[in-house]
Coordinates of C-alpha atoms and ligand atoms in Angstrom, one line a residue:
Chain A
M243 CA -257.6 -141.5 -73.8
R244 CA -257.2 -140.2 -77.1
L245 CA -253.4 -140.6 -77.0
G246 CA -253.9 -144.1 -75.6
F247 CA -256.3 -144.6 -78.6
V248 CA -253.6 -143.6 -81.2
V249 CA -251.0 -145.5 -79.7
S250 CA -253.1 -148.7 -79.6
E251 CA -254.2 -148.2 -83.2
M252 CA -250.5 -147.9 -84.1
F253 CA -249.4 -151.1 -82.6
I254 CA -252.4 -152.9 -84.2
G255 CA -251.1 -151.7 -87.4
L256 CA -247.6 -152.6 -86.7
R257 CA -248.6 -156.2 -85.8
R258 CA -250.9 -156.5 -88.7
N259 CA -248.3 -155.7 -91.0
L260 CA -245.5 -157.6 -89.4
S261 CA -243.5 -158.3 -92.5
M262 CA -243.6 -154.9 -93.8
T263 CA -242.8 -153.5 -90.5
V264 CA -239.7 -155.8 -90.3
S265 CA -238.6 -155.1 -93.8
V266 CA -238.9 -151.2 -92.9
V267 CA -236.9 -151.8 -89.9
L268 CA -234.1 -153.7 -91.7
V269 CA -233.7 -151.4 -94.8
T270 CA -233.6 -148.5 -92.3
M271 CA -230.9 -150.2 -90.3
V272 CA -228.8 -150.9 -93.2
S273 CA -229.1 -147.4 -94.8
L274 CA -228.5 -145.7 -91.2
F275 CA -225.7 -148.0 -90.6
F276 CA -223.9 -146.8 -93.7
F277 CA -224.7 -143.3 -93.0
G278 CA -223.2 -143.8 -89.4
A279 CA -220.2 -145.5 -91.0
G280 CA -219.7 -142.6 -93.2
L281 CA -219.9 -140.1 -90.5
L282 CA -217.3 -142.3 -88.4
V283 CA -215.0 -142.3 -91.6
Q284 CA -215.1 -138.6 -91.8
Q285 CA -214.3 -138.3 -88.1
Q286 CA -211.4 -140.6 -88.4
V287 CA -210.0 -138.7 -91.4
S288 CA -210.1 -135.4 -89.4
I289 CA -208.3 -137.2 -86.4
L290 CA -205.7 -138.5 -88.8
K291 CA -205.3 -135.1 -90.3
G292 CA -204.8 -133.4 -86.9
D293 CA -202.5 -136.1 -85.8
W294 CA -200.3 -135.8 -88.9
Y295 CA -200.4 -132.0 -89.1
D296 CA -199.3 -131.9 -85.4
R297 CA -196.3 -134.0 -86.3
V298 CA -195.2 -132.2 -89.3
Q299 CA -192.3 -129.9 -88.6
V300 CA -191.1 -127.4 -90.9
S301 CA -187.5 -128.0 -91.9
V302 CA -185.3 -125.0 -92.7
F303 CA -182.2 -126.5 -94.4
L304 CA -179.1 -124.1 -94.3
C305 CA -176.5 -123.8 -97.0
G306 CA -173.6 -126.1 -96.7
E307 CA -170.3 -126.7 -98.8
E308 CA -172.4 -128.8 -101.5
S309 CA -175.4 -126.8 -101.6
L310 CA -176.8 -125.6 -104.9
A311 CA -175.2 -122.2 -106.0
Q312 CA -178.5 -120.5 -107.0
N313 CA -180.0 -120.7 -103.5
C314 CA -176.6 -120.2 -101.6
P315 CA -174.5 -117.6 -103.8
E316 CA -172.2 -116.9 -100.8
G317 CA -171.3 -120.6 -100.1
A318 CA -172.0 -122.3 -96.7
V319 CA -174.0 -120.4 -94.0
T320 CA -172.0 -118.0 -91.8
A321 CA -172.2 -118.1 -88.0
A322 CA -174.0 -114.7 -88.2
Q323 CA -176.4 -115.8 -90.7
R324 CA -177.3 -118.8 -88.6
D325 CA -177.9 -116.5 -85.4
A326 CA -180.0 -114.3 -87.6
I327 CA -182.0 -117.2 -88.9
R328 CA -182.4 -118.5 -85.4
T329 CA -183.6 -115.0 -83.9
Q330 CA -186.0 -114.6 -86.8
L331 CA -187.6 -118.0 -86.2
T332 CA -187.8 -117.6 -82.3
T333 CA -189.5 -114.5 -82.4
S334 CA -192.0 -115.3 -85.2
P335 CA -195.6 -115.6 -83.6
L336 CA -195.9 -118.6 -86.0
V337 CA -193.4 -120.6 -84.3
A338 CA -194.0 -122.7 -81.2
Q339 CA -190.5 -124.2 -80.8
V340 CA -187.3 -124.4 -82.6
F341 CA -184.6 -127.1 -82.5
Y342 CA -181.2 -126.9 -84.1
E343 CA -180.0 -130.0 -86.0
S344 CA -176.3 -129.9 -86.8
Q345 CA -174.6 -131.8 -89.5
A346 CA -173.5 -134.4 -87.1
D347 CA -177.0 -134.6 -85.6
A348 CA -178.3 -135.1 -89.2
Y349 CA -175.8 -137.9 -89.9
E350 CA -176.9 -139.6 -86.7
N351 CA -180.3 -139.7 -87.6
F352 CA -179.3 -140.6 -91.1
R353 CA -177.4 -143.6 -89.8
E354 CA -180.3 -144.9 -87.5
T355 CA -183.0 -144.6 -90.3
A356 CA -181.2 -145.3 -93.7
D357 CA -179.6 -148.5 -95.3
E358 CA -176.2 -149.8 -94.5
S359 CA -175.0 -149.4 -98.0
L360 CA -176.1 -145.7 -98.2
V361 CA -174.6 -144.7 -94.9
A362 CA -171.2 -146.0 -96.0
N363 CA -171.1 -143.7 -99.0
I364 CA -172.2 -140.4 -97.0
T365 CA -170.1 -138.3 -94.7
A366 CA -171.5 -135.7 -92.2
D367 CA -170.3 -132.9 -94.5
Q368 CA -172.6 -133.8 -97.2
L369 CA -175.9 -133.6 -95.1
P370 CA -177.3 -130.2 -94.5
E371 CA -177.6 -128.5 -91.0
S372 CA -181.1 -127.5 -90.4
F373 CA -183.8 -125.9 -87.9
R374 CA -186.7 -127.9 -87.3
V375 CA -189.6 -125.7 -86.5
R376 CA -193.0 -126.7 -84.7
L377 CA -195.7 -124.3 -85.7
T378 CA -198.3 -122.8 -83.5
D379 CA -200.8 -123.4 -86.2
P380 CA -199.8 -126.3 -88.6
E381 CA -202.2 -124.8 -91.2
R382 CA -200.1 -121.6 -91.8
Y383 CA -197.3 -123.8 -93.1
E384 CA -197.2 -121.7 -96.2
E385 CA -196.6 -118.4 -94.5
I386 CA -193.4 -119.6 -92.5
R387 CA -192.3 -121.2 -95.8
A388 CA -192.5 -118.0 -97.7
Q389 CA -190.9 -116.0 -94.9
M390 CA -187.8 -118.2 -94.7
L391 CA -187.2 -119.1 -98.4
G392 CA -185.4 -115.8 -99.3
V393 CA -183.3 -115.4 -96.2
P394 CA -179.5 -115.3 -96.8
G395 CA -178.2 -118.8 -95.7
V396 CA -181.2 -120.8 -96.2
E397 CA -181.1 -123.5 -98.9
D398 CA -184.5 -124.7 -99.1
V399 CA -187.8 -125.1 -97.1
P400 CA -189.2 -128.3 -98.4
D401 CA -193.1 -128.6 -98.5
D402 CA -193.9 -132.0 -96.6
R403 CA -197.3 -131.7 -97.2
K404 CA -196.9 -132.3 -100.7
V405 CA -196.6 -136.0 -99.7
L406 CA -199.6 -136.0 -97.4
G407 CA -201.8 -134.2 -100.1
P408 CA -202.7 -137.3 -102.1
L409 CA -203.3 -139.3 -99.1
F410 CA -205.7 -137.0 -97.8
S411 CA -207.7 -136.5 -101.0
A412 CA -207.9 -140.4 -101.1
L413 CA -209.5 -140.4 -97.7
D414 CA -211.6 -137.5 -98.6
A415 CA -212.8 -139.4 -101.6
A416 CA -213.7 -142.6 -99.4
T417 CA -215.6 -140.6 -97.1
L418 CA -217.5 -139.1 -100.0
V419 CA -218.2 -142.7 -101.4
A420 CA -219.3 -143.7 -98.0
L421 CA -221.8 -140.9 -97.6
G422 CA -222.9 -141.1 -101.3
L423 CA -223.8 -144.7 -100.7
A424 CA -225.6 -143.8 -97.5
A425 CA -227.6 -141.1 -99.3
L426 CA -228.6 -143.5 -101.9
M427 CA -229.9 -146.1 -99.3
L428 CA -231.7 -143.4 -97.4
V429 CA -233.7 -142.5 -100.8
C430 CA -234.6 -146.1 -100.9
T431 CA -235.7 -146.2 -97.4
V432 CA -237.8 -143.2 -97.9
L433 CA -239.6 -144.6 -100.9
L434 CA -240.0 -147.9 -98.9
V435 CA -241.6 -146.4 -95.9
S436 CA -243.8 -144.3 -98.1
T437 CA -244.9 -147.3 -100.0
T438 CA -245.6 -149.2 -96.6
I439 CA -247.5 -146.5 -95.1
R440 CA -249.6 -146.4 -98.5
L441 CA -250.2 -150.1 -98.2
T442 CA -251.2 -149.9 -94.4
A443 CA -253.5 -147.0 -95.4
F444 CA -255.2 -149.0 -98.1
S445 CA -255.4 -152.1 -95.9
R446 CA -257.3 -149.9 -93.1
R447 CA -259.4 -147.9 -95.4
R448 CA -262.5 -149.1 -93.7
E449 CA -261.3 -148.0 -90.3
T450 CA -260.2 -144.6 -91.8
S451 CA -263.5 -144.1 -93.7
I452 CA -265.5 -144.9 -90.4
M453 CA -263.2 -142.4 -88.6
R454 CA -263.9 -139.7 -91.2
L455 CA -267.7 -140.4 -90.9
V456 CA -267.7 -140.1 -87.1
G457 CA -265.9 -136.7 -87.4
A458 CA -262.2 -137.6 -86.2
S459 CA -259.7 -134.9 -87.2
R460 CA -257.2 -135.2 -90.0
L461 CA -254.5 -135.3 -87.5
L462 CA -256.1 -138.4 -85.4
I463 CA -256.6 -140.3 -88.6
Q464 CA -253.1 -139.7 -89.8
L465 CA -251.1 -139.8 -86.5
P466 CA -251.0 -143.7 -86.3
F467 CA -249.7 -144.1 -89.7
V468 CA -246.9 -141.6 -89.2
L469 CA -246.1 -143.0 -85.7
E470 CA -246.0 -146.4 -87.3
G471 CA -243.2 -145.2 -89.6
V472 CA -241.5 -143.3 -86.9
V473 CA -241.4 -146.3 -84.7
A474 CA -240.2 -148.6 -87.2
T475 CA -237.5 -146.3 -88.5
L476 CA -236.2 -145.4 -84.9
L477 CA -236.2 -149.1 -84.1
G478 CA -233.9 -149.4 -87.3
A479 CA -231.7 -146.5 -86.1
A480 CA -231.3 -148.2 -82.6
L481 CA -230.2 -151.3 -84.4
A482 CA -228.0 -149.6 -86.9
S483 CA -226.3 -147.8 -83.9
G484 CA -226.0 -150.8 -81.9
A485 CA -224.3 -152.7 -84.9
L486 CA -222.0 -149.6 -85.6
W487 CA -221.0 -149.6 -82.0
A488 CA -220.3 -153.3 -81.8
L489 CA -218.2 -152.8 -85.0
V490 CA -216.1 -150.0 -83.4
E491 CA -215.7 -151.5 -80.1
Y492 CA -214.8 -155.1 -81.2
G493 CA -213.5 -154.6 -84.6
L494 CA -211.4 -151.4 -84.5
G495 CA -210.9 -151.7 -80.8
R496 CA -208.8 -154.8 -81.2
V497 CA -206.6 -152.8 -84.0
G498 CA -206.1 -149.9 -81.8
D499 CA -205.0 -152.0 -78.9
R500 CA -201.8 -153.1 -81.0
P501 CA -198.7 -151.4 -79.6
D502 CA -197.2 -150.4 -82.8
F503 CA -200.6 -148.4 -83.5
T504 CA -200.3 -144.9 -82.4
T505 CA -203.0 -143.2 -84.2
R506 CA -206.0 -142.6 -82.1
L507 CA -209.1 -144.5 -83.7
V508 CA -212.6 -143.6 -83.3
G509 CA -214.3 -145.3 -80.6
T510 CA -217.4 -145.6 -78.6
Q511 CA -217.5 -141.9 -77.8
E512 CA -217.6 -140.9 -81.3
V513 CA -220.4 -143.2 -82.0
L514 CA -222.3 -141.9 -79.1
T515 CA -221.8 -138.2 -79.5
Q516 CA -221.3 -137.9 -83.5
A517 CA -223.1 -140.7 -85.2
M518 CA -225.9 -141.8 -83.1
P519 CA -227.7 -138.4 -82.8
L520 CA -227.5 -137.8 -86.4
M521 CA -228.7 -141.3 -87.2
F522 CA -231.7 -141.0 -84.9
A523 CA -232.5 -137.6 -86.2
V524 CA -232.2 -138.6 -89.9
G525 CA -234.4 -141.8 -89.1
F526 CA -237.0 -139.7 -87.6
L527 CA -237.1 -137.0 -90.6
L528 CA -237.1 -139.7 -93.1
A529 CA -240.2 -141.3 -91.6
V530 CA -241.8 -137.9 -91.5
V531 CA -241.1 -137.0 -94.9
A532 CA -242.0 -140.5 -96.2
S533 CA -245.4 -140.0 -94.3
L534 CA -245.9 -136.7 -95.6
I535 CA -245.5 -138.0 -99.3
S536 CA -247.9 -140.8 -98.9
L537 CA -250.5 -139.3 -96.6
R538 CA -251.1 -136.0 -98.7
R539 CA -252.5 -138.0 -101.4
W540 CA -253.8 -141.0 -99.9
L541 CA -255.7 -140.0 -96.6
R542 CA -257.5 -136.9 -97.4
I543 CA -260.6 -135.7 -95.3
Chain B
M237 CA -281.6 -128.1 -90.3
I238 CA -280.6 -128.6 -94.0
T239 CA -281.2 -126.0 -96.7
F240 CA -280.3 -126.6 -100.3
E241 CA -280.6 -123.6 -102.7
H242 CA -280.2 -124.2 -106.4
V243 CA -277.8 -126.9 -105.8
S244 CA -276.1 -128.8 -108.5
K245 CA -273.5 -131.5 -108.6
A246 CA -271.7 -133.0 -111.6
Y247 CA -269.0 -135.6 -111.0
G248 CA -266.9 -134.5 -114.0
E249 CA -266.7 -132.2 -117.0
G250 CA -269.4 -133.3 -119.6
H251 CA -271.2 -135.8 -117.0
R252 CA -274.7 -135.6 -116.7
P253 CA -275.4 -133.8 -113.4
A254 CA -276.3 -135.9 -110.5
L255 CA -278.1 -133.1 -108.9
A256 CA -279.6 -130.2 -110.9
E257 CA -280.9 -127.1 -109.3
V258 CA -282.0 -128.6 -106.1
T259 CA -283.8 -126.5 -103.7
L260 CA -285.0 -127.9 -100.7
Q261 CA -285.4 -127.1 -96.7
I262 CA -285.5 -129.8 -94.1
D263 CA -286.4 -128.4 -90.6
K264 CA -285.3 -129.6 -87.2
G265 CA -287.0 -132.8 -85.9
E266 CA -288.4 -133.7 -89.3
F267 CA -288.3 -137.2 -90.8
V268 CA -287.7 -137.3 -94.5
F269 CA -287.8 -140.2 -97.1
L270 CA -285.8 -139.6 -100.1
V271 CA -286.9 -141.8 -102.8
G272 CA -286.5 -142.2 -106.6
P273 CA -285.1 -144.5 -109.1
S274 CA -281.7 -145.8 -108.9
G275 CA -279.1 -143.1 -110.1
S276 CA -281.5 -140.3 -109.4
G277 CA -279.0 -138.5 -107.0
K278 CA -280.2 -139.7 -103.6
S279 CA -276.7 -140.6 -102.3
T280 CA -275.3 -137.6 -103.9
F281 CA -277.5 -135.6 -101.8
L282 CA -276.5 -137.2 -98.6
R283 CA -272.7 -136.8 -99.5
L284 CA -273.2 -133.3 -100.2
V285 CA -274.6 -132.9 -96.7
L286 CA -271.7 -134.6 -95.2
K287 CA -269.2 -132.8 -97.4
E288 CA -267.9 -135.9 -98.6
E289 CA -268.4 -134.2 -101.9
K290 CA -268.5 -130.6 -103.0
S291 CA -271.4 -129.1 -104.9
T292 CA -270.7 -127.6 -108.2
G293 CA -273.4 -124.9 -107.9
G294 CA -275.6 -123.4 -105.3
T295 CA -275.3 -123.3 -101.4
V296 CA -275.7 -126.2 -99.1
E297 CA -276.3 -125.2 -95.4
V298 CA -276.2 -127.6 -92.7
A299 CA -277.0 -126.7 -89.0
G300 CA -276.6 -123.0 -89.8
R301 CA -273.2 -123.6 -91.5
D302 CA -272.3 -122.9 -95.3
V303 CA -270.9 -126.3 -96.1
G304 CA -269.5 -125.3 -99.4
R305 CA -267.3 -122.6 -97.7
L306 CA -266.4 -124.8 -94.8
R307 CA -262.6 -125.1 -94.4
S308 CA -261.4 -128.6 -94.4
W309 CA -260.2 -128.5 -91.1
K310 CA -263.8 -127.7 -89.8
V311 CA -265.3 -130.6 -91.6
P312 CA -264.7 -133.0 -88.8
A313 CA -266.7 -130.8 -86.6
L314 CA -269.7 -130.6 -88.9
R315 CA -269.6 -134.5 -89.2
R316 CA -269.6 -135.0 -85.3
Q317 CA -273.2 -133.5 -85.4
I318 CA -274.3 -135.9 -88.1
G319 CA -274.8 -139.8 -87.7
V320 CA -274.8 -141.8 -90.9
V321 CA -276.0 -145.4 -91.5
F322 CA -275.3 -147.3 -94.7
Q323 CA -276.8 -150.3 -96.4
D324 CA -273.7 -152.3 -95.8
F325 CA -273.5 -151.4 -92.2
R326 CA -269.7 -150.6 -92.3
L327 CA -268.8 -152.2 -89.1
L328 CA -265.1 -153.1 -88.1
H329 CA -265.0 -157.0 -88.3
D330 CA -262.0 -157.4 -85.7
K331 CA -263.8 -155.2 -82.8
T332 CA -266.7 -156.3 -80.7
V333 CA -270.1 -154.7 -80.6
F334 CA -269.0 -152.7 -77.8
E335 CA -265.7 -151.5 -79.3
N336 CA -267.5 -150.6 -82.7
V337 CA -269.8 -148.3 -80.8
A338 CA -267.2 -147.0 -78.4
F339 CA -264.9 -146.3 -81.4
A340 CA -267.0 -143.4 -82.5
L341 CA -266.5 -141.9 -78.9
Q342 CA -262.8 -142.7 -78.6
V343 CA -262.1 -141.0 -81.9
L344 CA -263.5 -137.8 -80.4
G345 CA -261.5 -138.2 -77.3
K346 CA -264.1 -138.9 -74.7
P347 CA -262.8 -140.1 -71.5
R348 CA -263.1 -143.8 -70.4
H349 CA -265.8 -143.4 -67.9
V350 CA -268.0 -141.5 -70.4
V351 CA -267.4 -144.4 -73.0
A352 CA -268.2 -147.1 -70.4
Q353 CA -271.5 -145.3 -69.3
T354 CA -272.8 -144.2 -72.7
V355 CA -272.0 -147.3 -74.9
P356 CA -274.4 -149.7 -72.8
E357 CA -277.2 -147.1 -72.8
V358 CA -277.1 -146.7 -76.5
L359 CA -277.0 -150.5 -76.9
A360 CA -280.0 -150.9 -74.7
L361 CA -281.8 -148.2 -76.7
V362 CA -281.3 -150.2 -79.9
G363 CA -282.1 -153.6 -78.4
L364 CA -278.7 -155.2 -78.2
E365 CA -278.3 -155.9 -74.3
G366 CA -276.2 -158.9 -73.8
K367 CA -274.6 -158.9 -77.1
E368 CA -271.7 -156.4 -76.3
K369 CA -269.1 -159.1 -76.5
R370 CA -270.2 -160.5 -79.9
R371 CA -268.3 -159.6 -83.3
P372 CA -270.1 -158.5 -86.2
H373 CA -270.2 -162.0 -87.8
E374 CA -271.7 -163.3 -85.1
L375 CA -274.9 -161.1 -85.6
S376 CA -277.8 -161.2 -87.9
G377 CA -278.2 -158.4 -90.4
G378 CA -280.6 -156.6 -88.7
E379 CA -278.6 -156.7 -85.3
Q380 CA -275.5 -155.5 -87.4
Q381 CA -277.6 -152.5 -88.6
R382 CA -278.7 -151.8 -85.1
V383 CA -275.0 -151.7 -84.2
A384 CA -274.4 -149.2 -86.8
I385 CA -277.3 -147.2 -85.9
A386 CA -276.1 -147.3 -82.0
R387 CA -272.7 -146.0 -83.4
A388 CA -274.1 -143.3 -85.5
F389 CA -276.4 -142.0 -82.5
V390 CA -274.1 -142.6 -79.7
N391 CA -272.7 -138.8 -80.0
R392 CA -276.5 -137.8 -79.9
P393 CA -276.3 -136.1 -83.3
A394 CA -278.8 -133.6 -84.3
L395 CA -278.9 -135.0 -87.7
L396 CA -279.1 -138.7 -88.8
L397 CA -278.4 -139.7 -92.5
A398 CA -279.5 -143.2 -93.6
D399 CA -278.6 -144.4 -97.1
E400 CA -280.9 -147.5 -97.7
P401 CA -280.5 -148.8 -94.2
T402 CA -283.0 -151.4 -94.8
G403 CA -281.6 -152.4 -98.4
N404 CA -280.2 -155.6 -97.2
L405 CA -282.6 -156.8 -94.8
D406 CA -285.9 -158.9 -94.9
P407 CA -289.4 -156.9 -94.6
T408 CA -289.9 -158.2 -90.9
T409 CA -286.3 -157.1 -89.7
S410 CA -286.9 -153.8 -91.8
V411 CA -289.6 -152.9 -89.7
G412 CA -287.8 -153.4 -86.5
I413 CA -285.1 -150.9 -87.8
M414 CA -287.7 -148.6 -89.0
K415 CA -289.4 -148.4 -85.6
L416 CA -286.0 -147.9 -84.1
L417 CA -285.4 -144.7 -86.4
D418 CA -288.7 -143.6 -85.7
R419 CA -288.0 -143.8 -82.1
I420 CA -284.7 -141.9 -82.6
N421 CA -286.7 -139.3 -84.5
R422 CA -289.0 -138.8 -81.5
T423 CA -286.0 -137.8 -79.4
G424 CA -285.7 -134.7 -81.6
T425 CA -283.0 -136.2 -84.1
T426 CA -283.8 -135.0 -87.6
I427 CA -283.6 -138.0 -89.8
V428 CA -283.1 -138.1 -93.8
M429 CA -283.4 -141.6 -95.2
A430 CA -282.7 -142.7 -98.8
T431 CA -284.9 -145.7 -99.6
H432 CA -286.4 -148.1 -102.3
D433 CA -288.6 -149.8 -99.6
D434 CA -292.0 -148.7 -100.9
D435 CA -294.0 -150.6 -98.2
M436 CA -292.2 -148.9 -95.4
V437 CA -292.5 -145.4 -96.9
D438 CA -296.2 -146.1 -97.6
Q439 CA -296.9 -147.4 -94.2
M440 CA -294.9 -144.5 -92.3
R441 CA -296.8 -141.7 -93.9
K442 CA -293.8 -139.3 -93.4
R443 CA -292.6 -136.4 -95.6
V444 CA -291.6 -137.8 -99.1
V445 CA -289.0 -136.0 -101.4
E446 CA -288.7 -137.8 -104.7
L447 CA -285.9 -137.2 -107.0
R448 CA -285.7 -138.1 -110.8
D449 CA -282.6 -137.5 -112.9
G450 CA -281.1 -135.1 -110.1
R451 CA -284.2 -133.0 -109.7
V452 CA -287.0 -132.9 -107.0
V453 CA -290.0 -133.9 -108.7
R454 CA -292.3 -134.3 -105.5
D455 CA -292.3 -133.1 -102.1
E456 CA -295.3 -134.2 -100.0
D457 CA -296.0 -134.2 -96.2
R458 CA -297.5 -137.6 -95.2
G459 CA -296.8 -138.8 -98.8
V460 CA -296.4 -142.3 -100.3
Y461 CA -293.4 -144.1 -102.2
G462 CA -294.8 -143.9 -105.7
S463 CA -297.4 -141.1 -106.8
N464 CA -298.0 -142.3 -110.4
R465 CA -297.1 -146.0 -110.5
Ligands
ATP193 N1 -268.2 -140.9 -107.6 C1 -268.9 -141.0 -108.7 N2 -268.3 -140.5 -109.8 C2 -269.0 -140.2 -111.0 N3 -270.5 -140.5 -111.0 C3 -270.9 -140.8 -110.0 C4 -270.2 -140.9 -108.7 N4 -271.3 -141.2 -107.8 C5 -272.4 -141.1 -108.4 N5 -272.3 -140.9 -109.6 C6 -273.3 -140.7 -110.6 O1 -274.3 -139.7 -110.4 C7 -275.5 -140.1 -110.4 C8 -276.4 -140.2 -109.0 O2 -275.8 -141.3 -108.3 P1 -276.4 -141.4 -106.8 O3 -275.5 -142.6 -106.2 O4 -276.5 -140.3 -106.1 O5 -277.7 -142.1 -107.1 P2 -278.8 -142.8 -106.2 O6 -280.0 -142.3 -106.1 O7 -278.1 -143.1 -104.8 O8 -278.9 -144.3 -106.6 P3 -279.1 -145.7 -105.9 O9 -280.4 -145.6 -105.6 O10 -278.7 -146.7 -106.9 O11 -278.3 -145.7 -104.7 C9 -275.6 -141.5 -111.1 O12 -275.8 -141.3 -112.5 C10 -274.0 -142.0 -111.0 O13 -273.8 -142.7 -112.0
MG194 MG1 -277.4 -144.6 -103.6

């Protein structure tokens, strides 16, 4: 009976302030949409990082006739040195797989990827032979690099990640901006919800004063207001989740279906498992915080 | 039922106290008129009993509880033992007569069948049979006050406070309300009624407590409204 009473009072309140309820729902929806989008961007960045790190191979270039003297004082790599390097790589716990690329292989690859005019000026002798190494843990790139750099017959172990670094920091910045915007919007939402609750409390001061007189507990007096906020923000969270899902499914989905696009994009699963639970939790928390702010001062016994 | 000992109340630093050193005892089952000029502290007295305000000195005891020391979460339990009626009725305009009275029970979590049984009983007691479905604006002032009394009494409180309940009513209607309050008093409910209605007080011949500038200046059994007019 008492629960039914609280719920019916709550719906009376929601209906009576319909325009306020709608504005709370919409603002919550927009801010939680931003928040969810920020989460998905973050998720996408980590997928990308994973993908690219997986693809990164460490290239151990060996000394050739044309190599710089400072790294290769003894000239081109000898067969013994090459075997020693191969053994060191294959026995290292950091290494998952080792491919050998001879000068001829390198020339083939070069011919396939580079410009005609360039290819004409280059002979196989001028390209270095190398070991291409796949790591067990791509994060431990620096360790293998440090181990191999001083070994006789190794000319260089270039750091490919220097290329990816700026890209990743740009993506990280984008994530931060999205989440920062979301935080700003969430602050607005808290303020709006608390103002709404305050107005509702004011418009229903007659009911609440009568409730106090007949001895209703503080919880019973305040609960309908809190519930109103919670219901409105959860409705906003539901709408935001729906919008986000539609965007991912029909917007990103179309891009991801193109055959030349190999990186996996965030999809329905991420929306369901990563974004939505947090969006609902944040929406709920937001309503509770806003209610506490406004009720503490306005609805005392 | 109510014990005031050296109770003072000032509504702010430097204000003239609304109540000053009031010592008073009201026993179970009594009917007490609280009289005095405007601003003499009658409403303040009632608010202290309800713990709507906190005294600034002395002790207030209601139904055996030290109200001044009562923790805020226990205040609702105190108020459930007290019914209150005001000059302006304080009804909910968008609820029917039945719903207005039922509100007091629902708020306390009474089950539906109790509400369905108790509300018509009380409405019959205050003489409002057949008007359950009306809304407050479809009733006369006297009938609205009967609804308010029904709401105050539906929980069978041990104490009923009335702050100028006949203040907005014509004399004939006031007599009806007065008779109703008297009838409720006869069921054993203690009643404290603040009023300016001199004819009424003179007719009823109940205990009269007169306040002036926050002090008790007269306390008579079977008294009249003005002693020195
Ligand atoms: N909330 C308040 N804040 C400040 N002063 C108040 C407040 N309520 C009452 N007072 C003052 O306290 C004094 C007593 O007021 P109270 O309302 O108790 O008088 P009253 O006897 O009920 O008067 P009336 O017959 O006009 O209803 C008055 O001087 C009034 O101005
Ligand atoms: Mg008064």
